[in-house]
Amino acid sequence: MESKSLPTKLMSNMKTYNHWAVFLSNNANKHLFIQQLLNGRSSGKLSEFNTLKGNIFSDHLINEIIEEEYRHDRVKVATEVNRSLRFLSGGEQRKTLLQYCLSKKPDYLILDNPFDNLDIASQQSFRTHLQEIASHTIIIQLVNRTSDVLNFIANAISIDNNNTIVYHSSSKAYLDQQTINNSFTGSIPSPIHNYVIENKTLVAFNSVSVSYGNKTILNNINWEINAGEFWQLIGPNGSGKTTLLSIITGDNLQGYGQELILFGRKKGTGESVWDIKDKIGYFTSSMTDLFSKHHTVEHMIVSGFLDSIGLYIQPSDLQLKLTGEWLSLINMNDLKQVLFSNLTLGQQRLVLVARAMVKHPPLLILDEPTSGLDDANASLVITLINKIAKESKTTILYVSHRKEEGLTPKSIFELKPTETGSIGSVFKTS
């Protein structure tokens, strides 16, 4: 389709009136919406885009281009230094892809959750960049989280779980009417057994550093995590959060030979990696890909007792009883025989948090548990995490780029990149 001139109305009011926010629930079929828009089949007020040329910006497109560049060993999206997207930071990837999309000279640009997985500084920089682009290109921003909406966007629609499009008088009007109800009745189920740790210190870094070749990732890290604490780990993209977690979980061999205490024992004094993992409940959104499509919700949670990917032995009566209590707590007891893959994204996250916590491990690591969730589902997950922190003895380590409203960690450990590797700082929240 050839690019056509923008209607006079769009040109005269573009900055203030003709950018659109599209608020999505997690079950909305955004791909159908995008295709209808790009193929000129929109209706209602959006039909004015049917004669215009559009382009899309998304993480999915970034991943597609990275795969294509790797497969053909060439740079498709040219950069000033002629490097593949996979070698750029998250912020650089987005700015480079944005320029590539704009080089096609679209009349409008669809932004699919453009701030997902970006740290705070990168988000702010990207927002400024988008505001500059909005002076000459119409922006249609798809968002799951209302806090992500660009402040210059006036028009708004929402797409609910039934793919019904609702028009709102403004973005502000939509935001003002949002109310979220989240609650869990009952208490956290009891632990199946009590872990014995030699002292209250679960993890202690004493001047721990990690390097790969000539590049130092973590520089002289000092950090102590004690029983019953609630921590949040923050830091910009590439600061070493994943490396730090791999040290704690025993997956990184560079923990050996350093002043590192894991669950009362110095690293390398005879413990196995399974001794360490037995004391950790772990959640990351990528875990979903590890499980077969044939696992039921009940089997998913029971497998948390065994730290297994799937269920291969007959669970005990007590394990099944406690699993039932967790299902009741998260209001999913009637879904226990439903396949995990058939749940909504929000339901899957609640199940995975319950799976990580079901054995009441000394340490619960939650790595980006709200990534990709809409406001309602994110609020449910945050409520469950706060409840676990309040009603159990488990230490929580919450990892996220995003500052979640309502989350109540007592301490924050921040990684700050320097030329000689990231250093760490501790902050108390109360």
Short mmCIF file of N, CA, C and O in Angstrom, two decimals, residues 199-202 225-229 362 393-395:
data_model
loop_
_atom_site.label_atom_id
_atom_site.label_comp_id
_atom_site.label_asym_id
_atom_site.label_seq_id
_atom_site.Cartn_x
_atom_site.Cartn_y
_atom_site.Cartn_z
N ASN A 199 22.23 -20.82 60.95
CA ASN A 199 22.05 -19.50 61.56
C ASN A 199 21.05 -18.72 60.72
O ASN A 199 20.57 -19.20 59.70
N LYS A 200 20.73 -17.52 61.16
CA LYS A 200 19.68 -16.75 60.48
C LYS A 200 20.13 -16.19 59.12
O LYS A 200 19.30 -15.78 58.32
N THR A 201 21.43 -16.20 58.87
CA THR A 201 21.93 -15.68 57.60
C THR A 201 21.78 -16.75 56.51
O THR A 201 22.40 -17.80 56.58
N LEU A 202 20.95 -16.44 55.52
CA LEU A 202 20.75 -17.39 54.42
C LEU A 202 21.80 -17.23 53.34
O LEU A 202 22.33 -18.21 52.81
N ILE A 225 21.57 -11.52 53.31
CA ILE A 225 20.13 -11.80 53.29
C ILE A 225 19.82 -12.72 54.46
O ILE A 225 20.35 -13.84 54.53
N ASN A 226 18.96 -12.25 55.37
CA ASN A 226 18.65 -13.02 56.58
C ASN A 226 17.25 -13.60 56.53
O ASN A 226 16.40 -13.18 55.74
N ALA A 227 17.01 -14.56 57.40
CA ALA A 227 15.72 -15.25 57.45
C ALA A 227 14.58 -14.27 57.72
O ALA A 227 14.70 -13.37 58.54
N GLY A 228 13.49 -14.44 56.97
CA GLY A 228 12.29 -13.67 57.19
C GLY A 228 12.27 -12.29 56.55
O GLY A 228 11.30 -11.55 56.71
N GLU A 229 13.32 -11.93 55.79
CA GLU A 229 13.38 -10.60 55.19
C GLU A 229 12.67 -10.57 53.83
O GLU A 229 12.47 -11.60 53.19
N PRO A 362 13.19 -21.79 52.56
CA PRO A 362 13.80 -20.67 53.29
C PRO A 362 13.91 -19.40 52.44
O PRO A 362 13.79 -18.29 52.94
N LYS A 393 7.45 -17.57 57.13
CA LYS A 393 8.82 -17.27 57.57
C LYS A 393 9.79 -17.23 56.40
O LYS A 393 10.99 -17.04 56.60
N THR A 394 9.27 -17.43 55.19
CA THR A 394 10.12 -17.47 54.01
C THR A 394 10.69 -16.09 53.69
O THR A 394 9.98 -15.09 53.73
N THR A 395 11.97 -16.05 53.37
CA THR A 395 12.61 -14.83 52.88
C THR A 395 12.27 -14.66 51.40
O THR A 395 12.34 -15.63 50.64
#
